[in-house]
Coordinates of N, CA and C in Angstrom, one line a residue:
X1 N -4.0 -21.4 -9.9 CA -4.1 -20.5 -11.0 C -3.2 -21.0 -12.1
X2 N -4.0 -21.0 -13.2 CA -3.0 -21.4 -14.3 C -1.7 -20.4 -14.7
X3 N -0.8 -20.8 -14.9 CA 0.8 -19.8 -15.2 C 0.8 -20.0 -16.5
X4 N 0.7 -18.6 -17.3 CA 0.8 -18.5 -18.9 C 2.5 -17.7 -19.0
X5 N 2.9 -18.3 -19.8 CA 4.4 -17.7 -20.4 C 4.6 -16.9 -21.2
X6 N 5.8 -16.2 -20.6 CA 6.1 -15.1 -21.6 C 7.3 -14.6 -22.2
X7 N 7.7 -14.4 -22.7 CA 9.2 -13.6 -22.7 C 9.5 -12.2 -23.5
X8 N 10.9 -11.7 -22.9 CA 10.8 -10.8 -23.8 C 10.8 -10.3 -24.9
X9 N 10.0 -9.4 -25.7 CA 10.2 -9.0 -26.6 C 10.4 -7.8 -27.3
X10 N 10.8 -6.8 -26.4 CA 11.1 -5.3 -26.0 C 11.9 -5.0 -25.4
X11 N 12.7 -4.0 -25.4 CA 13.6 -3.1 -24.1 C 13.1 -1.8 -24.5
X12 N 12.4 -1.2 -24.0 CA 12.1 0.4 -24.6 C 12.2 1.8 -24.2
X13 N 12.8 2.7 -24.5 CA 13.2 3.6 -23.4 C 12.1 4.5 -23.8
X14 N 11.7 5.7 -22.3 CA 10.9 6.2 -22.6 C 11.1 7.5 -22.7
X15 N 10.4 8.0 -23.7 CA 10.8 9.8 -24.6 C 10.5 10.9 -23.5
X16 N 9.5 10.7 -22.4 CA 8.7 11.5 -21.5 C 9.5 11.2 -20.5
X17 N 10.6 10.5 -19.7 CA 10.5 10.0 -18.6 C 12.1 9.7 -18.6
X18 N 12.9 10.8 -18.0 CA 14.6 10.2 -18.2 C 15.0 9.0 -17.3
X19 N 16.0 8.3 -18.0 CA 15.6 7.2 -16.5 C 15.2 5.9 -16.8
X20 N 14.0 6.4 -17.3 CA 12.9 5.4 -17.2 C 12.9 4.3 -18.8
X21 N 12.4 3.1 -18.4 CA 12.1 2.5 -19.2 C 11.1 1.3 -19.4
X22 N 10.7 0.4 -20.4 CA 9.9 -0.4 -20.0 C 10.4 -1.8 -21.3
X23 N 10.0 -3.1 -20.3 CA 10.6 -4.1 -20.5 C 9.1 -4.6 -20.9
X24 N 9.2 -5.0 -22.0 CA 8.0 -5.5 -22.3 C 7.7 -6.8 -22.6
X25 N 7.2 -7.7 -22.0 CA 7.0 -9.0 -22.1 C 6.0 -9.9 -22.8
X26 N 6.0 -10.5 -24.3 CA 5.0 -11.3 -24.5 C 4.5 -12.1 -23.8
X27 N 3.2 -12.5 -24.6 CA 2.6 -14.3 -24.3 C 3.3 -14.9 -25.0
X28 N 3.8 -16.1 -24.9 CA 4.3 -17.2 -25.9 C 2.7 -17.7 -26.5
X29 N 3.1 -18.0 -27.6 CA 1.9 -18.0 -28.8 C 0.9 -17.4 -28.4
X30 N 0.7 -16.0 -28.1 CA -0.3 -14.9 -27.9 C -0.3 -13.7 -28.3
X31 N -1.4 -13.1 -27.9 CA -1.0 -11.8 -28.7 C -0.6 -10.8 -27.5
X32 N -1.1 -11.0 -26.2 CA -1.1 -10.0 -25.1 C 0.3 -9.6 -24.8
X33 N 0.4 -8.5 -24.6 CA 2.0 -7.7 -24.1 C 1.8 -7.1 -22.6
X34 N 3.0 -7.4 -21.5 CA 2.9 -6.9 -20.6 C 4.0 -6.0 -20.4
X35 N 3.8 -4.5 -20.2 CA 4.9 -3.7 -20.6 C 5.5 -3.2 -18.8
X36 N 6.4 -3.4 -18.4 CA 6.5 -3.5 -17.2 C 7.6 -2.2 -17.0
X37 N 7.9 -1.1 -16.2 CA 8.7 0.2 -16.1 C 9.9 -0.4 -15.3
X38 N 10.9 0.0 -16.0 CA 11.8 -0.5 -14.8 C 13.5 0.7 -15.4
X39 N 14.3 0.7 -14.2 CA 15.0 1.5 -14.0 C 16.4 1.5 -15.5
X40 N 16.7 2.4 -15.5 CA 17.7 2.3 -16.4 C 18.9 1.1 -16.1
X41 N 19.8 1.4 -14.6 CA 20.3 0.0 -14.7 C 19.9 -1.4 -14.9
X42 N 18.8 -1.9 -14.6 CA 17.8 -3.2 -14.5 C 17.8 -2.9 -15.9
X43 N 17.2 -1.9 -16.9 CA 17.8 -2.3 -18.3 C 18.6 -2.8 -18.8
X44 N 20.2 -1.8 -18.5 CA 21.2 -2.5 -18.7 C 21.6 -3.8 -18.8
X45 N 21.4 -4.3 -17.2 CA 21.5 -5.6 -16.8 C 21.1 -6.6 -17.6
X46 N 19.8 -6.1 -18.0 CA 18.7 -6.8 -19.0 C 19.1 -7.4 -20.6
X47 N 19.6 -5.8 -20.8 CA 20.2 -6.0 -22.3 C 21.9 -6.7 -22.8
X48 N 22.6 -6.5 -21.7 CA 24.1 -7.0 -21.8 C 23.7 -8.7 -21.8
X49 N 22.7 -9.2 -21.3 CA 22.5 -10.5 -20.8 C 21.6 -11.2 -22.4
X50 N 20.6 -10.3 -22.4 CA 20.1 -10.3 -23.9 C 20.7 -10.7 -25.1
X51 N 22.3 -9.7 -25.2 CA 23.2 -9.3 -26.2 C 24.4 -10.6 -25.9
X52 N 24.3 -11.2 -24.9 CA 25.6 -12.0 -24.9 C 27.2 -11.4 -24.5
X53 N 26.4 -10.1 -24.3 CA 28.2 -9.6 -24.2 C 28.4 -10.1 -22.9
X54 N 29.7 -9.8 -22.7 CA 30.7 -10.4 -21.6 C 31.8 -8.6 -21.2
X55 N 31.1 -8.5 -19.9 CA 32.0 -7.2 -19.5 C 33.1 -7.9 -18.9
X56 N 34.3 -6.8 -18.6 CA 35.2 -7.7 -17.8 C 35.4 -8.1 -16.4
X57 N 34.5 -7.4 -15.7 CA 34.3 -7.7 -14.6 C 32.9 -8.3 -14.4
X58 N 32.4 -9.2 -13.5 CA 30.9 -9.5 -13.8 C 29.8 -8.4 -13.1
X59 N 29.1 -8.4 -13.9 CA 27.5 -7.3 -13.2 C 27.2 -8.1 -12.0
X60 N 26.2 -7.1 -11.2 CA 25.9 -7.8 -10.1 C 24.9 -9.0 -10.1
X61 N 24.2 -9.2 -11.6 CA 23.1 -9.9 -11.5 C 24.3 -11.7 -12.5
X62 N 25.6 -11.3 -12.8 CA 26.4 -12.3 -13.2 C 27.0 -12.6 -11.8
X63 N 27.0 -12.1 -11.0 CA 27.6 -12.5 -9.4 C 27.2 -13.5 -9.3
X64 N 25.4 -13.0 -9.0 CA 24.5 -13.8 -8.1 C 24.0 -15.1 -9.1
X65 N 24.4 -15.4 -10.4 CA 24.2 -16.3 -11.3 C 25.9 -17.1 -10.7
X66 N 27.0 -16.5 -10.9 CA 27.9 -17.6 -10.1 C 27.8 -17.9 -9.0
X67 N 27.7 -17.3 -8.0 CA 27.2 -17.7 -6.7 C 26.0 -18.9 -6.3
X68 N 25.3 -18.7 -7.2 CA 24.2 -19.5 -7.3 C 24.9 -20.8 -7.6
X69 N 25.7 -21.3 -9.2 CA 26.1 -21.9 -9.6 C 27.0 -22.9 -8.6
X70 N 28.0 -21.6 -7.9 CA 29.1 -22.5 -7.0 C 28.2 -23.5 -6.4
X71 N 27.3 -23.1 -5.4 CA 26.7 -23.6 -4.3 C 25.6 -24.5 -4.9
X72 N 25.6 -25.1 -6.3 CA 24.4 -25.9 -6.6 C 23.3 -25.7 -6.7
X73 N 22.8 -24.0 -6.8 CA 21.3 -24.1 -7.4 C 21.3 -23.7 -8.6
X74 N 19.9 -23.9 -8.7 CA 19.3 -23.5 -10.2 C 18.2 -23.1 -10.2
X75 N 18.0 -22.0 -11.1 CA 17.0 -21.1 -11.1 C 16.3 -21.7 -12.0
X76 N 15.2 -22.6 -11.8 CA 13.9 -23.0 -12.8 C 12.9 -22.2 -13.6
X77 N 12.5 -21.1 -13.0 CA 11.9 -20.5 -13.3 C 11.5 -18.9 -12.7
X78 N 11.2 -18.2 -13.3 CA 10.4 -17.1 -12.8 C 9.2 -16.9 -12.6
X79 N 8.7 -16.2 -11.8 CA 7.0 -16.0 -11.8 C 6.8 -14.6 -11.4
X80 N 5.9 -14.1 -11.9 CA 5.5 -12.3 -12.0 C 3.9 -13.0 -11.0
X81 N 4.1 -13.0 -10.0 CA 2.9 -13.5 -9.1 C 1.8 -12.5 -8.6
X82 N 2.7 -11.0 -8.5 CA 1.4 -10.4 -8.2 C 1.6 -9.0 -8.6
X83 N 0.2 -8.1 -8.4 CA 0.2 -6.6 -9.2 C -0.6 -5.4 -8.2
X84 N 0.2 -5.0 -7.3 CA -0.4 -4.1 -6.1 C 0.1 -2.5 -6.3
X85 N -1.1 -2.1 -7.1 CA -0.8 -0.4 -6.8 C 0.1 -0.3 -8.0
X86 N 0.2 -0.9 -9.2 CA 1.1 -1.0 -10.2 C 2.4 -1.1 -10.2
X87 N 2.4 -2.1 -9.2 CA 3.7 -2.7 -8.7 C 3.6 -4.0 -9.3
X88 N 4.5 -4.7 -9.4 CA 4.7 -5.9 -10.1 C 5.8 -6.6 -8.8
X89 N 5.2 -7.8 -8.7 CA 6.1 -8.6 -7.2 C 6.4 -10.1 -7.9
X90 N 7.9 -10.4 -8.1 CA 7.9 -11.7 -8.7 C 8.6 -12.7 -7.5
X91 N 8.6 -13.7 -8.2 CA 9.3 -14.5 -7.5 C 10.2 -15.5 -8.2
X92 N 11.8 -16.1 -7.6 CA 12.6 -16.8 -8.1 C 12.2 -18.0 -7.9
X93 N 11.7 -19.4 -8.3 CA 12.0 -20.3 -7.9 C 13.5 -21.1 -7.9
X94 N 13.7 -21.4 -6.9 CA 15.4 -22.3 -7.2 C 15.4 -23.7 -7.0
X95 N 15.9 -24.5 -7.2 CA 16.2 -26.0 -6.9 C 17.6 -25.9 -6.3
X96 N 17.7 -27.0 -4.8 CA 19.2 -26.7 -4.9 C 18.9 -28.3 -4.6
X97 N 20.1 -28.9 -3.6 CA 20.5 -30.8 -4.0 C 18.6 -30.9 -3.1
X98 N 18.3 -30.6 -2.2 CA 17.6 -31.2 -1.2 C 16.3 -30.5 -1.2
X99 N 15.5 -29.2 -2.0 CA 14.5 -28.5 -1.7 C 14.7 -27.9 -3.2
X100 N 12.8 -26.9 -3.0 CA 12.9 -26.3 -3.7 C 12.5 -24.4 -3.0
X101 N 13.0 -24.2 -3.7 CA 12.6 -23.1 -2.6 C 12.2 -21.3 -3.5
X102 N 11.2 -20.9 -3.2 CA 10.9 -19.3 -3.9 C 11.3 -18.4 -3.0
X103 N 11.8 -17.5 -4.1 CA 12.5 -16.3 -3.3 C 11.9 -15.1 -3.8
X104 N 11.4 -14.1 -3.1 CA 10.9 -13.0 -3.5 C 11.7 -11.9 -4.3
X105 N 11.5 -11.2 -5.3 CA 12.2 -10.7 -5.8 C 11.7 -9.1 -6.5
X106 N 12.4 -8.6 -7.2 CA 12.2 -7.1 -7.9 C 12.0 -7.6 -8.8
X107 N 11.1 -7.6 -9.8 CA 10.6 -8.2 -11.5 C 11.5 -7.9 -12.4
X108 N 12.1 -6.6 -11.9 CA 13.6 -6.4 -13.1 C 14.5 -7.4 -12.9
X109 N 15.3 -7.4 -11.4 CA 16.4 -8.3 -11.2 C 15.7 -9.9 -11.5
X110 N 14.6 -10.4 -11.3 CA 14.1 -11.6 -11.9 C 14.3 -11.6 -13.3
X111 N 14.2 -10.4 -14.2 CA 14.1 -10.9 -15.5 C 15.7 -10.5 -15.8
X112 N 16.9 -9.9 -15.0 CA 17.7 -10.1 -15.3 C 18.2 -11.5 -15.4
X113 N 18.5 -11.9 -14.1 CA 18.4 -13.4 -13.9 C 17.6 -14.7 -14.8
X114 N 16.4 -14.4 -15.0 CA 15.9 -15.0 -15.9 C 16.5 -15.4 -17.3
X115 N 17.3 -14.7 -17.6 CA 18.0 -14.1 -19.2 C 19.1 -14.8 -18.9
X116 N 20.0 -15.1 -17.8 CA 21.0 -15.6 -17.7 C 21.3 -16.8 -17.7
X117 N 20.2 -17.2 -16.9 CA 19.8 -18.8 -16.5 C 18.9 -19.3 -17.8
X118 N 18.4 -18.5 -18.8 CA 17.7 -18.9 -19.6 C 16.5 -19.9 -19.2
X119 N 16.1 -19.6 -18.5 CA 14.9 -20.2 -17.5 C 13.2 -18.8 -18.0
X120 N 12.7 -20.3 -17.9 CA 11.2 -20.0 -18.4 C 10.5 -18.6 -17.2
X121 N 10.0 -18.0 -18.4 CA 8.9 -16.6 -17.4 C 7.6 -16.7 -16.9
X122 N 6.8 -16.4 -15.9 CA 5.6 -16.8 -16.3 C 4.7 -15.8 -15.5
X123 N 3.8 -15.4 -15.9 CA 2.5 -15.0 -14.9 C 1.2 -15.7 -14.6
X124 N 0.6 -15.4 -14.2 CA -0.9 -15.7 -13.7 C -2.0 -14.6 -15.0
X125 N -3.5 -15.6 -15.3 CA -3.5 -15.1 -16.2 C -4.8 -13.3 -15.3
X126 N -5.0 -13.4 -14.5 CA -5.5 -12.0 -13.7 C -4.5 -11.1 -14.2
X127 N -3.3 -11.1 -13.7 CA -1.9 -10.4 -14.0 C -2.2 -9.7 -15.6
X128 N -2.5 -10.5 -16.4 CA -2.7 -10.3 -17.4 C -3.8 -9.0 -18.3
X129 N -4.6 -10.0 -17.4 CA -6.1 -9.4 -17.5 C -6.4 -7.5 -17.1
X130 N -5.7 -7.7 -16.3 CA -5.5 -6.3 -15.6 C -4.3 -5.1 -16.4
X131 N -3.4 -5.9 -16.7 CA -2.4 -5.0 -17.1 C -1.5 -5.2 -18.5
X132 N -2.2 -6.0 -19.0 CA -1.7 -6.5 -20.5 C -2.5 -5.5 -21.4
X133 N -1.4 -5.4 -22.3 CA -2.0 -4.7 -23.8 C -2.1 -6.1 -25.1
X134 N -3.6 -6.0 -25.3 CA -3.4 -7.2 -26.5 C -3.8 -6.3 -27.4
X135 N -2.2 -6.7 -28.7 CA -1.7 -6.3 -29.7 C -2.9 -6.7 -30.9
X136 N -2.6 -6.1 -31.9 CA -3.8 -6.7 -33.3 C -3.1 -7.9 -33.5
X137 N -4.1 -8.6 -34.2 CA -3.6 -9.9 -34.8 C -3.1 -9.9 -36.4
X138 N -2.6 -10.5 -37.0 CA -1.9 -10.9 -38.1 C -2.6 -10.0 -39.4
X139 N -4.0 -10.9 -39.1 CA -4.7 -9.8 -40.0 C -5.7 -8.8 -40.0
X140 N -5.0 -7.5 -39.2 CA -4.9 -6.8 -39.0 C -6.4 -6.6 -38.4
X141 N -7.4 -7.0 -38.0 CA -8.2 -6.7 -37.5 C -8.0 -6.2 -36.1
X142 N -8.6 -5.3 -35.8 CA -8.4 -5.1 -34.3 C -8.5 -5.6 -32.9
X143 N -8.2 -6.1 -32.3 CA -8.6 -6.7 -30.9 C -9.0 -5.9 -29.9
X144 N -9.9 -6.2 -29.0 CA -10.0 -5.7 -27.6 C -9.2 -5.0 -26.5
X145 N -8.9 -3.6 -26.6 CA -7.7 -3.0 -25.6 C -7.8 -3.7 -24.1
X146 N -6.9 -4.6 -23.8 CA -7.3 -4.4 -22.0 C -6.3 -3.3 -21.5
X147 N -5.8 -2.4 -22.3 CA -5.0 -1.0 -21.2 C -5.3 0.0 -22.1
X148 N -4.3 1.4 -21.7 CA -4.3 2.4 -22.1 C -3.4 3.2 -22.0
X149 N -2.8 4.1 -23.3 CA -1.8 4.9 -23.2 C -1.8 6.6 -23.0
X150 N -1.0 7.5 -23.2 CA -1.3 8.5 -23.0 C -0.6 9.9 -24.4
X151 N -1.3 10.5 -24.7 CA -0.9 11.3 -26.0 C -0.1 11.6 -26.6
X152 N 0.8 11.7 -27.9 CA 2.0 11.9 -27.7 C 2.4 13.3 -28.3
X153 N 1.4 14.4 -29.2 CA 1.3 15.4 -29.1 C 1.9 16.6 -28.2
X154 N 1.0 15.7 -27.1 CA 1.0 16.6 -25.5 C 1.4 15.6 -24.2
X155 N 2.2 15.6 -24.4 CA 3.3 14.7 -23.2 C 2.1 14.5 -21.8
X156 N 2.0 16.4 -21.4 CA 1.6 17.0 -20.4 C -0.1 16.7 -20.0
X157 N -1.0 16.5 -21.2 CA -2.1 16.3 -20.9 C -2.5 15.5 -19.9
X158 N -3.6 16.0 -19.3 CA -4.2 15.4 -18.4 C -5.5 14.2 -18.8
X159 N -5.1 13.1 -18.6 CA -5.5 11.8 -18.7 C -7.0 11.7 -18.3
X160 N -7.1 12.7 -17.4 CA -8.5 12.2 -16.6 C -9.8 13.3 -17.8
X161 N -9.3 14.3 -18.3 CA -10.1 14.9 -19.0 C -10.8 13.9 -20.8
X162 N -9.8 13.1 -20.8 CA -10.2 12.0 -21.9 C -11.5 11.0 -21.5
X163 N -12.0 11.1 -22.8 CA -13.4 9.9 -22.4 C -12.4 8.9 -22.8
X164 N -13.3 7.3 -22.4 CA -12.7 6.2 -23.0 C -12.3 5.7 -24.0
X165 N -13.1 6.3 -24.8 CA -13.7 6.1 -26.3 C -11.6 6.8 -26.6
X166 N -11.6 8.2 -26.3 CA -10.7 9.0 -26.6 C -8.7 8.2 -26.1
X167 N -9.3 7.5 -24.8 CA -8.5 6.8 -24.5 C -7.7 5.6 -25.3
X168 N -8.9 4.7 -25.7 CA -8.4 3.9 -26.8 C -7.8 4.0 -27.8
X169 N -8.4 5.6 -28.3 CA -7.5 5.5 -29.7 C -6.3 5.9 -29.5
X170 N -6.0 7.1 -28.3 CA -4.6 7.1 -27.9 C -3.9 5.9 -27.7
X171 N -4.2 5.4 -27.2 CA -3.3 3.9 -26.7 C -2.9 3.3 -28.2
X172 N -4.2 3.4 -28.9 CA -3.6 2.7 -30.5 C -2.2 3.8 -31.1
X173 N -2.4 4.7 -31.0 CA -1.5 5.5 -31.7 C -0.3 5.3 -30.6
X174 N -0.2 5.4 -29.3 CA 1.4 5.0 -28.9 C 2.3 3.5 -29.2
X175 N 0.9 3.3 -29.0 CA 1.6 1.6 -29.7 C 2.0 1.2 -30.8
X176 N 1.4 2.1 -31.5 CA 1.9 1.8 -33.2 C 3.5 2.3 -33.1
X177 N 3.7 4.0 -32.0 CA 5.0 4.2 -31.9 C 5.7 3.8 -31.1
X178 N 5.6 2.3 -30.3 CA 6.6 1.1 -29.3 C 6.2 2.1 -27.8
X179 N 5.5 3.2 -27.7 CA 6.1 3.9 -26.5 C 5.3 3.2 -25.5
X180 N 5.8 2.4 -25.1 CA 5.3 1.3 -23.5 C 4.7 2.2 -22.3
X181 N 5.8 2.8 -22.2 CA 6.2 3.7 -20.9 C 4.8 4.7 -20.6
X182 N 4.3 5.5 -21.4 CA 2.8 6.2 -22.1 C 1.5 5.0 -22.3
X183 N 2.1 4.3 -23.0 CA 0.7 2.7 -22.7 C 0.6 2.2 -21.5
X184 N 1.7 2.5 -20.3 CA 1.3 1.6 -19.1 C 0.4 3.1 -18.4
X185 N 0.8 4.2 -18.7 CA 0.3 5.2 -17.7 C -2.0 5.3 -18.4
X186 N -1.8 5.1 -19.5 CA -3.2 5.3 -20.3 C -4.1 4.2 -19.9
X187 N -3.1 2.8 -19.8 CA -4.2 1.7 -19.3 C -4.4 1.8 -18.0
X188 N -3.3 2.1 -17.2 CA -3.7 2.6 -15.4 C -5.2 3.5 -15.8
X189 N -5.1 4.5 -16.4 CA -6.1 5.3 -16.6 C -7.4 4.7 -16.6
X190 N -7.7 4.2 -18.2 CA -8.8 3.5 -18.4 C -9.0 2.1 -17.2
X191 N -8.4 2.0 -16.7 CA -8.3 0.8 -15.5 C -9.4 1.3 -14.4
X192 N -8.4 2.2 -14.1 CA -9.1 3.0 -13.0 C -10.6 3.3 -12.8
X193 N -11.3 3.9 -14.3 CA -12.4 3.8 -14.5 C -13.4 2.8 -14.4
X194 N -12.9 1.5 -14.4 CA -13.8 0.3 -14.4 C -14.1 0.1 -13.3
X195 N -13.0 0.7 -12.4 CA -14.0 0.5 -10.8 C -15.0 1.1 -10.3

């Protein structure tokens, strides 16, 4: 399978969902976004590493980047390998003197790590296909939704009483207002339908 690249281009908290947030990942020269939910700390982690700050003690995801360091590996890369049940399953690749070796991981703590090691992201392009939002292009014509978001009127609505047609334009309208967290629940939606 070919591995298309991405990185971040988002940290977004969500207005419906305390807690919660969503890390959203471009294509490198594309338009597709993959908006992924992840916990308030795994934010954190995310954004201190993003921002360059330096706490005074190190986070747990600066441990396992010295630890790594002491003992001679290196994190080459990331991979968002698979999508079960809207779960997202990545994996670390490392190099150390003698092997290379993948480690199974949580997609947050990967993209914390990722950020630190400044090491390349990548998924598979199915991954994509399934759970990517492609954005409009430049000029301004519309593109093809591959997801779906959910109202922002009515937090509460029920998703299943929307036609498709109704779906899409929701999704356009949360995206216009960044809310990820509402676009991953709308494209689950319209997803589900296709089966």
């Amino acid at each position: 399978m070919r591995k298309i690249e991405l990185e971040i281009v988002a940290l977004s908290h969500s207005i419906t969902q305390t807690h919660s947030y969503a890390v959203v990942l471009g294509e490198v020269n594309g338009l597709r976004r993959l908006p992924i939910v992840i916990g308030g700390f795994e934010a954190q982690a995310i954004a201190v590493a993003l921002e360059k700050m330096q706490p005074s003690r190190p986070l747990t995801h600066d441990l396992m980047k010295n630890f790594m360091s002491a003992f001679n590996v290196e994190l080459t890369e990331i991979i968002i390998s698979d999508l079960q049940e809207g779960i997202f399953y990545s994996k670390l690749v490392c190099v150390g003197e003698h092997d290379t070796v993948e480690i199974d991981s949580r997609t947050s703590d990967a993209l914390a790590l990722a950020v630190r090691f400044g090491c390349p992201i990548y998924t598979y392009e199915n991954i994509l296909e399934n759970a990517g939002i492609l954005m409009e292009d430049t000029s301004g014509k519309k593109k093809k939704q591959v997801s779906a978001p959910e109202r922002e009127e009515s937090a509460h609505e029920d998703l299943k009483t929307l036609s498709v047609e109704e779906l899409h334009t929701l999704l356009n309208e949360v995206l216009e207002q960044e809310d990820y967290i509402r676009a991953i629940a709308i494209r689950d939606e319209i997803n589900s339908r296709k089966k």
